[in-house]
Coordinates of C-alpha atoms in Angstrom, one line a residue:
Chain F
D464 CA 0.0 0.0 0.0
I465 CA 1.1 3.6 -0.7
Q466 CA 1.7 5.5 2.6
M467 CA 0.8 9.2 2.6
T468 CA 2.5 11.3 5.2
Q469 CA 1.4 14.8 6.0
S470 CA 3.2 17.4 7.9
P471 CA 2.7 19.1 10.1
S472 CA 0.0 17.2 11.9
S473 CA -1.2 20.4 13.4
L474 CA -0.6 24.1 12.8
S475 CA -1.5 27.3 14.6
A476 CA -1.9 30.3 12.4
S477 CA -3.6 33.7 12.3
V478 CA -6.1 35.2 9.9
G479 CA -4.2 36.6 6.9
D480 CA -1.2 34.2 7.3
R481 CA 0.2 32.2 4.4
V482 CA 0.4 28.5 5.3
T483 CA 1.7 25.5 3.6
I484 CA 0.9 21.8 4.3
T485 CA 3.1 19.0 2.9
C486 CA 2.1 15.5 1.8
R487 CA 4.7 12.9 0.9
A488 CA 3.9 9.6 -0.8
S489 CA 5.9 6.4 -0.1
Q490 CA 6.4 5.9 -3.8
S491 CA 5.8 8.0 -6.9
I492 CA 2.1 8.7 -7.6
G493 CA 2.5 11.1 -10.6
S494 CA -0.1 13.8 -10.1
Y495 CA -2.8 11.4 -8.7
L496 CA -3.2 13.5 -5.6
N497 CA -6.3 15.1 -4.1
W498 CA -6.8 17.5 -1.2
Y499 CA -9.9 17.6 1.0
Q500 CA -11.0 20.0 3.8
Q501 CA -13.0 18.7 6.7
K502 CA -14.7 20.7 9.4
P503 CA -15.8 19.2 12.8
G504 CA -18.9 17.0 12.5
K505 CA -19.0 17.4 8.7
A506 CA -18.0 15.4 5.7
P507 CA -14.8 16.1 3.8
K508 CA -15.0 18.5 0.8
L509 CA -12.8 18.3 -2.2
L510 CA -10.5 21.4 -2.7
I511 CA -7.9 20.3 -5.3
Y512 CA -7.6 17.3 -7.6
A513 CA -4.8 16.1 -9.8
A514 CA -2.4 17.8 -7.5
S515 CA -3.0 21.3 -8.7
S516 CA -6.5 21.7 -10.2
L517 CA -8.8 23.8 -8.2
K518 CA -12.3 22.4 -7.9
S519 CA -15.0 24.8 -9.2
G520 CA -16.2 27.1 -6.5
V521 CA -13.1 26.8 -4.3
P522 CA -11.5 30.1 -3.5
S523 CA -8.3 30.9 -5.5
R524 CA -6.4 31.4 -2.2
F525 CA -6.0 27.6 -2.2
F526 CA -3.1 26.4 -4.3
G527 CA -1.7 22.9 -4.9
I528 CA 1.5 21.9 -6.4
G529 CA 3.7 18.8 -6.8
S530 CA 4.2 15.5 -8.6
G531 CA 5.9 12.2 -7.9
T532 CA 6.2 11.9 -4.2
D533 CA 6.1 15.5 -2.8
F534 CA 3.1 17.7 -2.8
T535 CA 2.0 20.9 -1.0
L536 CA -1.2 22.7 -0.3
T537 CA -0.8 26.4 0.3
I538 CA -3.4 28.9 1.5
S539 CA -2.3 32.3 0.5
S540 CA -4.2 34.3 3.1
L541 CA -6.0 32.4 5.8
Q542 CA -9.7 33.2 6.3
P543 CA -11.7 32.4 9.4
E544 CA -13.6 29.7 7.5
D545 CA -10.3 27.9 6.6
F546 CA -9.7 26.6 10.1
A547 CA -10.3 22.9 9.6
T548 CA -8.5 19.7 9.0
Y549 CA -6.9 19.0 5.6
Y550 CA -6.3 15.6 4.1
C551 CA -4.4 14.4 1.0
Q552 CA -5.5 11.3 -0.8
Q553 CA -3.7 9.3 -3.5
S554 CA -5.7 7.7 -6.4
Y555 CA -2.7 6.2 -8.1
S556 CA -3.1 2.6 -6.9
A557 CA -5.4 0.5 -4.9
P558 CA -6.1 0.7 -2.1
L559 CA -6.6 4.4 -2.1
T560 CA -5.0 6.0 0.9
F561 CA -5.3 9.2 2.9
G562 CA -2.7 11.2 4.7
G563 CA -3.1 11.4 8.5
G564 CA -4.5 15.0 8.3
T565 CA -3.3 18.5 9.2
K566 CA -5.4 20.3 11.8
M567 CA -5.3 24.0 11.3
E568 CA -6.1 26.0 14.4
I569 CA -6.4 29.7 15.2
K570 CA -3.4 31.2 17.0
Chain P
E642 CA -28.8 18.5 -6.4
V643 CA -26.7 15.5 -5.4
Q644 CA -27.6 14.0 -2.0
L645 CA -26.2 11.0 -0.2
L646 CA -28.0 10.0 3.0
E647 CA -26.5 7.3 5.2
S648 CA -28.5 5.3 7.7
G649 CA -28.3 2.1 9.7
G650 CA -25.6 3.1 12.3
G651 CA -26.0 2.4 16.0
L652 CA -24.6 0.5 19.0
V653 CA -23.8 -3.1 18.5
Q654 CA -21.9 -5.7 20.6
P655 CA -18.6 -7.1 19.5
G656 CA -19.2 -10.0 17.1
G657 CA -22.5 -8.5 16.0
S658 CA -23.7 -7.3 12.6
L659 CA -25.1 -4.1 11.1
R660 CA -26.1 -3.1 7.6
L661 CA -25.5 0.5 6.5
S662 CA -27.5 2.1 3.7
C663 CA -26.7 5.2 1.6
A664 CA -29.6 6.6 -0.4
A665 CA -28.5 8.6 -3.4
S666 CA -30.3 11.2 -5.5
G667 CA -29.6 13.9 -7.9
F668 CA -27.4 11.9 -10.3
T669 CA -27.5 8.8 -12.5
F670 CA -26.6 6.4 -9.7
S671 CA -25.7 3.4 -11.8
S672 CA -23.1 5.4 -13.7
F673 CA -20.8 6.1 -10.8
A674 CA -18.6 4.0 -8.6
M675 CA -19.2 4.5 -4.9
S676 CA -17.1 3.9 -1.7
W677 CA -17.4 3.7 2.0
V678 CA -14.9 5.7 4.0
R679 CA -14.8 5.7 7.8
Q680 CA -13.4 7.9 10.5
A681 CA -12.7 6.7 14.0
P682 CA -13.4 9.2 16.8
G683 CA -10.7 11.9 16.7
K684 CA -8.8 10.1 13.9
G685 CA -8.2 10.4 10.2
L686 CA -10.0 9.1 7.1
E687 CA -9.8 5.4 6.2
W688 CA -11.1 3.9 2.9
V689 CA -13.2 0.8 3.7
S690 CA -14.6 -0.5 0.4
G691 CA -15.6 0.4 -3.1
I692 CA -17.9 -0.8 -5.8
S693 CA -18.3 -0.1 -9.5
G694 CA -21.3 1.4 -11.0
S695 CA -22.7 -1.9 -12.2
G696 CA -21.9 -3.6 -8.9
G697 CA -19.8 -6.2 -10.8
S698 CA -16.5 -5.1 -9.2
T699 CA -15.8 -4.6 -5.5
D700 CA -12.7 -4.0 -3.3
Y701 CA -12.0 -3.9 0.3
A702 CA -9.4 -2.7 2.8
D703 CA -7.5 -5.5 4.4
S704 CA -8.9 -4.5 7.8
V705 CA -12.4 -5.5 6.8
K706 CA -11.9 -8.1 4.1
G707 CA -13.9 -11.2 4.8
R708 CA -16.1 -9.4 7.3
F709 CA -17.7 -6.6 5.3
T710 CA -19.7 -6.8 2.1
I711 CA -20.4 -3.9 -0.2
S712 CA -23.4 -4.0 -2.6
R713 CA -25.7 -1.7 -4.4
D714 CA -29.3 -1.8 -5.8
N715 CA -29.3 0.5 -8.7
S716 CA -33.1 0.3 -9.1
K717 CA -33.4 1.7 -5.6
H718 CA -30.4 4.1 -5.9
T719 CA -29.0 2.7 -2.7
L720 CA -25.5 1.6 -1.6
Y721 CA -25.1 -0.9 1.2
L722 CA -22.4 -2.1 3.6
Q723 CA -23.1 -5.3 5.4
M724 CA -20.8 -5.5 8.4
N725 CA -20.3 -8.8 10.2
S726 CA -18.1 -9.9 13.1
L727 CA -17.8 -6.3 14.3
R728 CA -14.9 -5.3 16.5
A729 CA -14.3 -2.4 18.8
E730 CA -11.8 -1.0 16.2
D731 CA -14.6 -0.7 13.7
T732 CA -16.2 2.0 15.8
A733 CA -16.3 5.1 13.5
V734 CA -18.4 7.4 11.5
Y735 CA -19.1 5.8 8.1
F736 CA -19.4 8.0 5.1
C737 CA -20.5 7.0 1.7
A738 CA -18.9 8.9 -1.2
K739 CA -19.4 9.2 -4.9
K740 CA -16.4 8.7 -7.1
Y741 CA -15.8 10.9 -10.1
Y742 CA -13.4 9.8 -12.8
Y743 CA -11.8 12.3 -15.1
G744 CA -9.0 12.7 -17.6
S745 CA -8.1 9.4 -19.2
G746 CA -10.4 7.7 -16.8
S747 CA -7.8 6.4 -14.4
Q748 CA -7.8 9.5 -12.1
Y749 CA -10.6 10.1 -9.7
Y750 CA -11.7 12.0 -6.7
F751 CA -14.7 11.9 -4.3
D752 CA -16.9 14.7 -5.3
Y753 CA -19.8 14.2 -3.0
W754 CA -20.0 12.7 0.5
G755 CA -22.9 11.9 2.8
Q756 CA -23.1 13.3 6.3
G757 CA -22.0 10.0 7.9
T758 CA -23.6 7.5 10.2
L759 CA -22.0 6.5 13.5
V760 CA -21.3 2.8 14.3
S761 CA -20.3 2.0 17.9
V762 CA -19.1 -1.4 18.8
S763 CA -19.0 -2.0 22.5
S764 CA -20.3 -4.4 25.1

């Protein structure tokens, strides 16, 4: 199975900050990488697919980049509604796997 | 509007069984693969099982293989997860999720999720 490792596991930041989350795959997955946002008690929501494609309706402050084994999700200017947990997910090979999550908290 | 509505969760004793359902609407159900993804309390997301649009192809995580069975009834627009021999470590919120394939057809993401149903396994 492909292991997905996210860092950091938690992050404290302020509104307006630029933040970056990293996701590393245990083997090359090309650009088969998706990012989801999850708020407490809610289902995950897709933000970015194919490593860098923004889902329609997602604010442009979210930016994804990467290929192979190393990927990043950047939020250019944190907004209050962005405080949530973020997960990466590979769709390169079965079984699909998720990263452990990055919980973003208000400083 | 796409909607996925899970039901069937609850408290069950270790070794017991439970069947989850996911009622789908707002899209051509039979055209899309579906999956179950779970989340233990305070933990991350774990894929559990997936099924093709026709129901002819299924897959399972090693942690549930031989105990869980995924199925679908396309005439009823409903996805199921039969869970047998339940263990404490199966305690989680179970989400159903719709798979969307794009590009050459090998890449996909989950574009819609249900609100989840809680399964608690405890004596």
